[in-house]
Amino acid sequence: LEADFIKVVLTPEKSELTERSDARFDQMIEEGALDEVQKLLSRDLDPDLPIMKAVGVPPLIAHLRGELSLTDAMEQGKGQTRRYIKRQLTWARTQMVSWNAISTQQLKRKRKEILSLLSK
């Protein structure tokens, strides 16, 4: 079986990505992330476990222990998320060098043209 593949990586604009990730962190807080972290704390888990070091968890733990305001904990969690995103983008840029990079702005502007090329 022979097939042709086009390898494409979508690269969002940094400002859009930051805005979306910050909004997602806010949404997670609104939907009970603090309660989830409180439940983790109540289990008296080893602080070296990966779940206790997950992106955004340490500052929320600090808040629940009275060490940070919720605002500061959220800002630190958002900062951790942005650094994680940056590492992911760096990995994609260095590991997918042979892939066709298309920014989300290009995709929006040239959607029909790009999709017609991909369907050939």
JSON list of C-alpha atoms in Angstrom, two decimals:
[
{"chain": "A", "resi": 1, "resn": "LEU", "atom": "CA", "xyz": [0.00, 0.00, 0.00]},
{"chain": "A", "resi": 2, "resn": "GLU", "atom": "CA", "xyz": [1.51, 3.30, -1.08]},
{"chain": "A", "resi": 3, "resn": "ALA", "atom": "CA", "xyz": [0.35, 6.60, 0.34]},
{"chain": "A", "resi": 4, "resn": "ASP", "atom": "CA", "xyz": [1.47, 10.21, 0.24]},
{"chain": "A", "resi": 5, "resn": "PHE", "atom": "CA", "xyz": [1.57, 12.22, 3.41]},
{"chain": "A", "resi": 6, "resn": "ILE", "atom": "CA", "xyz": [2.03, 15.88, 4.03]},
{"chain": "A", "resi": 7, "resn": "LYS", "atom": "CA", "xyz": [3.42, 16.64, 7.47]},
{"chain": "A", "resi": 8, "resn": "VAL", "atom": "CA", "xyz": [2.04, 19.88, 8.88]},
{"chain": "A", "resi": 9, "resn": "VAL", "atom": "CA", "xyz": [2.49, 21.53, 12.25]},
{"chain": "A", "resi": 10, "resn": "LEU", "atom": "CA", "xyz": [0.18, 24.40, 13.17]},
{"chain": "A", "resi": 11, "resn": "THR", "atom": "CA", "xyz": [1.97, 27.18, 15.00]},
{"chain": "A", "resi": 12, "resn": "PRO", "atom": "CA", "xyz": [-0.30, 29.57, 16.89]},
{"chain": "A", "resi": 13, "resn": "GLU", "atom": "CA", "xyz": [0.73, 33.16, 17.48]},
{"chain": "A", "resi": 14, "resn": "LYS", "atom": "CA", "xyz": [2.30, 33.64, 20.92]},
{"chain": "A", "resi": 15, "resn": "SER", "atom": "CA", "xyz": [-0.21, 36.30, 21.98]},
{"chain": "A", "resi": 16, "resn": "GLU", "atom": "CA", "xyz": [-3.17, 34.11, 21.02]},
{"chain": "A", "resi": 17, "resn": "LEU", "atom": "CA", "xyz": [-1.67, 31.12, 22.79]},
{"chain": "A", "resi": 18, "resn": "THR", "atom": "CA", "xyz": [-1.00, 33.12, 25.96]},
{"chain": "A", "resi": 19, "resn": "GLU", "atom": "CA", "xyz": [-4.52, 34.53, 25.96]},
{"chain": "A", "resi": 20, "resn": "ARG", "atom": "CA", "xyz": [-6.09, 31.11, 25.46]},
{"chain": "A", "resi": 21, "resn": "SER", "atom": "CA", "xyz": [-3.92, 29.37, 28.07]},
{"chain": "A", "resi": 22, "resn": "ASP", "atom": "CA", "xyz": [-4.61, 32.10, 30.66]},
{"chain": "A", "resi": 23, "resn": "ALA", "atom": "CA", "xyz": [-8.34, 31.83, 29.97]},
{"chain": "A", "resi": 24, "resn": "ARG", "atom": "CA", "xyz": [-8.14, 28.04, 30.33]},
{"chain": "A", "resi": 25, "resn": "PHE", "atom": "CA", "xyz": [-6.39, 28.36, 33.70]},
{"chain": "A", "resi": 26, "resn": "ASP", "atom": "CA", "xyz": [-9.11, 30.77, 34.88]},
{"chain": "A", "resi": 27, "resn": "GLN", "atom": "CA", "xyz": [-11.75, 28.31, 33.71]},
{"chain": "A", "resi": 28, "resn": "MET", "atom": "CA", "xyz": [-10.08, 25.46, 35.57]},
{"chain": "A", "resi": 29, "resn": "ILE", "atom": "CA", "xyz": [-10.16, 27.51, 38.78]},
{"chain": "A", "resi": 30, "resn": "GLU", "atom": "CA", "xyz": [-13.85, 28.34, 38.22]},
{"chain": "A", "resi": 31, "resn": "GLU", "atom": "CA", "xyz": [-14.60, 24.65, 37.64]},
{"chain": "A", "resi": 32, "resn": "GLY", "atom": "CA", "xyz": [-13.03, 23.41, 40.86]},
{"chain": "A", "resi": 33, "resn": "ALA", "atom": "CA", "xyz": [-9.26, 23.05, 40.44]},
{"chain": "A", "resi": 34, "resn": "LEU", "atom": "CA", "xyz": [-8.74, 24.30, 43.99]},
{"chain": "A", "resi": 35, "resn": "ASP", "atom": "CA", "xyz": [-11.04, 21.57, 45.32]},
{"chain": "A", "resi": 36, "resn": "GLU", "atom": "CA", "xyz": [-9.09, 18.96, 43.36]},
{"chain": "A", "resi": 37, "resn": "VAL", "atom": "CA", "xyz": [-5.78, 20.19, 44.74]},
{"chain": "A", "resi": 38, "resn": "GLN", "atom": "CA", "xyz": [-7.28, 20.25, 48.26]},
{"chain": "A", "resi": 39, "resn": "LYS", "atom": "CA", "xyz": [-8.26, 16.58, 47.81]},
{"chain": "A", "resi": 40, "resn": "LEU", "atom": "CA", "xyz": [-4.69, 15.78, 46.75]},
{"chain": "A", "resi": 41, "resn": "LEU", "atom": "CA", "xyz": [-3.39, 17.51, 49.88]},
{"chain": "A", "resi": 42, "resn": "SER", "atom": "CA", "xyz": [-5.83, 15.62, 52.10]},
{"chain": "A", "resi": 43, "resn": "ARG", "atom": "CA", "xyz": [-4.37, 12.32, 50.86]},
{"chain": "A", "resi": 44, "resn": "ASP", "atom": "CA", "xyz": [-0.98, 13.26, 52.34]},
{"chain": "A", "resi": 45, "resn": "LEU", "atom": "CA", "xyz": [0.82, 12.22, 49.17]},
{"chain": "A", "resi": 46, "resn": "ASP", "atom": "CA", "xyz": [4.58, 12.27, 48.73]},
{"chain": "A", "resi": 47, "resn": "PRO", "atom": "CA", "xyz": [5.42, 15.80, 47.47]},
{"chain": "A", "resi": 48, "resn": "ASP", "atom": "CA", "xyz": [7.86, 14.26, 44.97]},
{"chain": "A", "resi": 49, "resn": "LEU", "atom": "CA", "xyz": [5.09, 12.44, 43.10]},
{"chain": "A", "resi": 50, "resn": "PRO", "atom": "CA", "xyz": [4.55, 13.79, 39.56]},
{"chain": "A", "resi": 51, "resn": "ILE", "atom": "CA", "xyz": [0.93, 14.79, 40.31]},
{"chain": "A", "resi": 52, "resn": "MET", "atom": "CA", "xyz": [2.13, 17.04, 43.13]},
{"chain": "A", "resi": 53, "resn": "LYS", "atom": "CA", "xyz": [4.54, 18.77, 40.74]},
{"chain": "A", "resi": 54, "resn": "ALA", "atom": "CA", "xyz": [2.11, 19.03, 37.81]},
{"chain": "A", "resi": 55, "resn": "VAL", "atom": "CA", "xyz": [1.93, 22.39, 36.04]},
{"chain": "A", "resi": 56, "resn": "GLY", "atom": "CA", "xyz": [-0.05, 24.79, 38.20]},
{"chain": "A", "resi": 57, "resn": "VAL", "atom": "CA", "xyz": [-0.38, 22.50, 41.21]},
{"chain": "A", "resi": 58, "resn": "PRO", "atom": "CA", "xyz": [2.49, 23.81, 43.41]},
{"chain": "A", "resi": 59, "resn": "PRO", "atom": "CA", "xyz": [1.26, 27.42, 43.49]},
{"chain": "A", "resi": 60, "resn": "LEU", "atom": "CA", "xyz": [-2.29, 26.26, 44.25]},
{"chain": "A", "resi": 61, "resn": "ILE", "atom": "CA", "xyz": [-0.91, 24.16, 47.09]},
{"chain": "A", "resi": 62, "resn": "ALA", "atom": "CA", "xyz": [0.94, 27.24, 48.36]},
{"chain": "A", "resi": 63, "resn": "HIS", "atom": "CA", "xyz": [-2.32, 29.19, 48.25]},
{"chain": "A", "resi": 64, "resn": "LEU", "atom": "CA", "xyz": [-4.22, 26.51, 50.15]},
{"chain": "A", "resi": 65, "resn": "ARG", "atom": "CA", "xyz": [-1.50, 26.52, 52.81]},
{"chain": "A", "resi": 66, "resn": "GLY", "atom": "CA", "xyz": [-1.86, 30.30, 53.19]},
{"chain": "A", "resi": 67, "resn": "GLU", "atom": "CA", "xyz": [1.53, 31.06, 51.62]},
{"chain": "A", "resi": 68, "resn": "LEU", "atom": "CA", "xyz": [0.17, 32.89, 48.53]},
{"chain": "A", "resi": 69, "resn": "SER", "atom": "CA", "xyz": [-2.91, 34.88, 47.67]},
{"chain": "A", "resi": 70, "resn": "LEU", "atom": "CA", "xyz": [-5.18, 33.26, 45.10]},
{"chain": "A", "resi": 71, "resn": "THR", "atom": "CA", "xyz": [-4.24, 36.00, 42.61]},
{"chain": "A", "resi": 72, "resn": "ASP", "atom": "CA", "xyz": [-0.51, 35.31, 43.06]},
{"chain": "A", "resi": 73, "resn": "ALA", "atom": "CA", "xyz": [-1.04, 31.54, 42.87]},
{"chain": "A", "resi": 74, "resn": "MET", "atom": "CA", "xyz": [-3.00, 31.93, 39.65]},
{"chain": "A", "resi": 75, "resn": "GLU", "atom": "CA", "xyz": [-0.33, 34.18, 38.13]},
{"chain": "A", "resi": 76, "resn": "GLN", "atom": "CA", "xyz": [2.37, 31.67, 39.03]},
{"chain": "A", "resi": 77, "resn": "GLY", "atom": "CA", "xyz": [0.27, 28.82, 37.62]},
{"chain": "A", "resi": 78, "resn": "LYS", "atom": "CA", "xyz": [-0.25, 30.74, 34.40]},
{"chain": "A", "resi": 79, "resn": "GLY", "atom": "CA", "xyz": [3.48, 31.46, 34.23]},
{"chain": "A", "resi": 80, "resn": "GLN", "atom": "CA", "xyz": [4.26, 27.74, 34.66]},
{"chain": "A", "resi": 81, "resn": "THR", "atom": "CA", "xyz": [1.81, 26.98, 31.88]},
{"chain": "A", "resi": 82, "resn": "ARG", "atom": "CA", "xyz": [3.41, 29.51, 29.53]},
{"chain": "A", "resi": 83, "resn": "ARG", "atom": "CA", "xyz": [6.87, 28.04, 30.20]},
{"chain": "A", "resi": 84, "resn": "TYR", "atom": "CA", "xyz": [5.53, 24.54, 29.50]},
{"chain": "A", "resi": 85, "resn": "ILE", "atom": "CA", "xyz": [4.01, 25.74, 26.23]},
{"chain": "A", "resi": 86, "resn": "LYS", "atom": "CA", "xyz": [7.33, 27.33, 25.27]},
{"chain": "A", "resi": 87, "resn": "ARG", "atom": "CA", "xyz": [9.12, 24.01, 25.88]},
{"chain": "A", "resi": 88, "resn": "GLN", "atom": "CA", "xyz": [6.54, 22.21, 23.72]},
{"chain": "A", "resi": 89, "resn": "LEU", "atom": "CA", "xyz": [6.96, 24.73, 20.89]},
{"chain": "A", "resi": 90, "resn": "THR", "atom": "CA", "xyz": [10.75, 24.47, 21.11]},
{"chain": "A", "resi": 91, "resn": "TRP", "atom": "CA", "xyz": [10.48, 20.67, 20.92]},
{"chain": "A", "resi": 92, "resn": "ALA", "atom": "CA", "xyz": [8.19, 20.87, 17.89]},
{"chain": "A", "resi": 93, "resn": "ARG", "atom": "CA", "xyz": [10.47, 23.38, 16.16]},
{"chain": "A", "resi": 94, "resn": "THR", "atom": "CA", "xyz": [13.58, 21.23, 16.69]},
{"chain": "A", "resi": 95, "resn": "GLN", "atom": "CA", "xyz": [12.04, 17.79, 16.19]},
{"chain": "A", "resi": 96, "resn": "MET", "atom": "CA", "xyz": [9.70, 18.53, 13.29]},
{"chain": "A", "resi": 97, "resn": "VAL", "atom": "CA", "xyz": [12.14, 20.45, 11.11]},
{"chain": "A", "resi": 98, "resn": "SER", "atom": "CA", "xyz": [11.02, 18.61, 7.96]},
{"chain": "A", "resi": 99, "resn": "TRP", "atom": "CA", "xyz": [7.36, 19.38, 8.61]},
{"chain": "A", "resi": 100, "resn": "ASN", "atom": "CA", "xyz": [5.51, 22.24, 6.92]},
{"chain": "A", "resi": 101, "resn": "ALA", "atom": "CA", "xyz": [4.89, 24.93, 9.52]},
{"chain": "A", "resi": 102, "resn": "ILE", "atom": "CA", "xyz": [1.68, 26.89, 9.08]},
{"chain": "A", "resi": 103, "resn": "SER", "atom": "CA", "xyz": [0.77, 29.64, 11.50]},
{"chain": "A", "resi": 104, "resn": "THR", "atom": "CA", "xyz": [-2.82, 29.80, 12.65]},
{"chain": "A", "resi": 105, "resn": "GLN", "atom": "CA", "xyz": [-2.97, 33.30, 11.11]},
{"chain": "A", "resi": 106, "resn": "GLN", "atom": "CA", "xyz": [-1.92, 31.84, 7.74]},
{"chain": "A", "resi": 107, "resn": "LEU", "atom": "CA", "xyz": [-4.47, 29.08, 8.15]},
{"chain": "A", "resi": 108, "resn": "LYS", "atom": "CA", "xyz": [-7.25, 31.58, 8.79]},
{"chain": "A", "resi": 109, "resn": "ARG", "atom": "CA", "xyz": [-6.23, 33.79, 5.85]},
{"chain": "A", "resi": 110, "resn": "LYS", "atom": "CA", "xyz": [-5.54, 31.01, 3.36]},
{"chain": "A", "resi": 111, "resn": "ARG", "atom": "CA", "xyz": [-7.76, 28.17, 4.62]},
{"chain": "A", "resi": 112, "resn": "LYS", "atom": "CA", "xyz": [-9.21, 27.23, 1.22]},
{"chain": "A", "resi": 113, "resn": "GLU", "atom": "CA", "xyz": [-5.83, 27.37, -0.54]},
{"chain": "A", "resi": 114, "resn": "ILE", "atom": "CA", "xyz": [-4.12, 25.29, 2.16]},
{"chain": "A", "resi": 115, "resn": "LEU", "atom": "CA", "xyz": [-6.89, 22.72, 2.30]},
{"chain": "A", "resi": 116, "resn": "SER", "atom": "CA", "xyz": [-6.88, 22.36, -1.47]},
{"chain": "A", "resi": 117, "resn": "LEU", "atom": "CA", "xyz": [-3.12, 21.68, -1.37]},
{"chain": "A", "resi": 118, "resn": "LEU", "atom": "CA", "xyz": [-3.57, 19.11, 1.39]},
{"chain": "A", "resi": 119, "resn": "SER", "atom": "CA", "xyz": [-6.27, 17.27, -0.54]},
{"chain": "A", "resi": 120, "resn": "LYS", "atom": "CA", "xyz": [-4.13, 16.74, -3.67]}
]
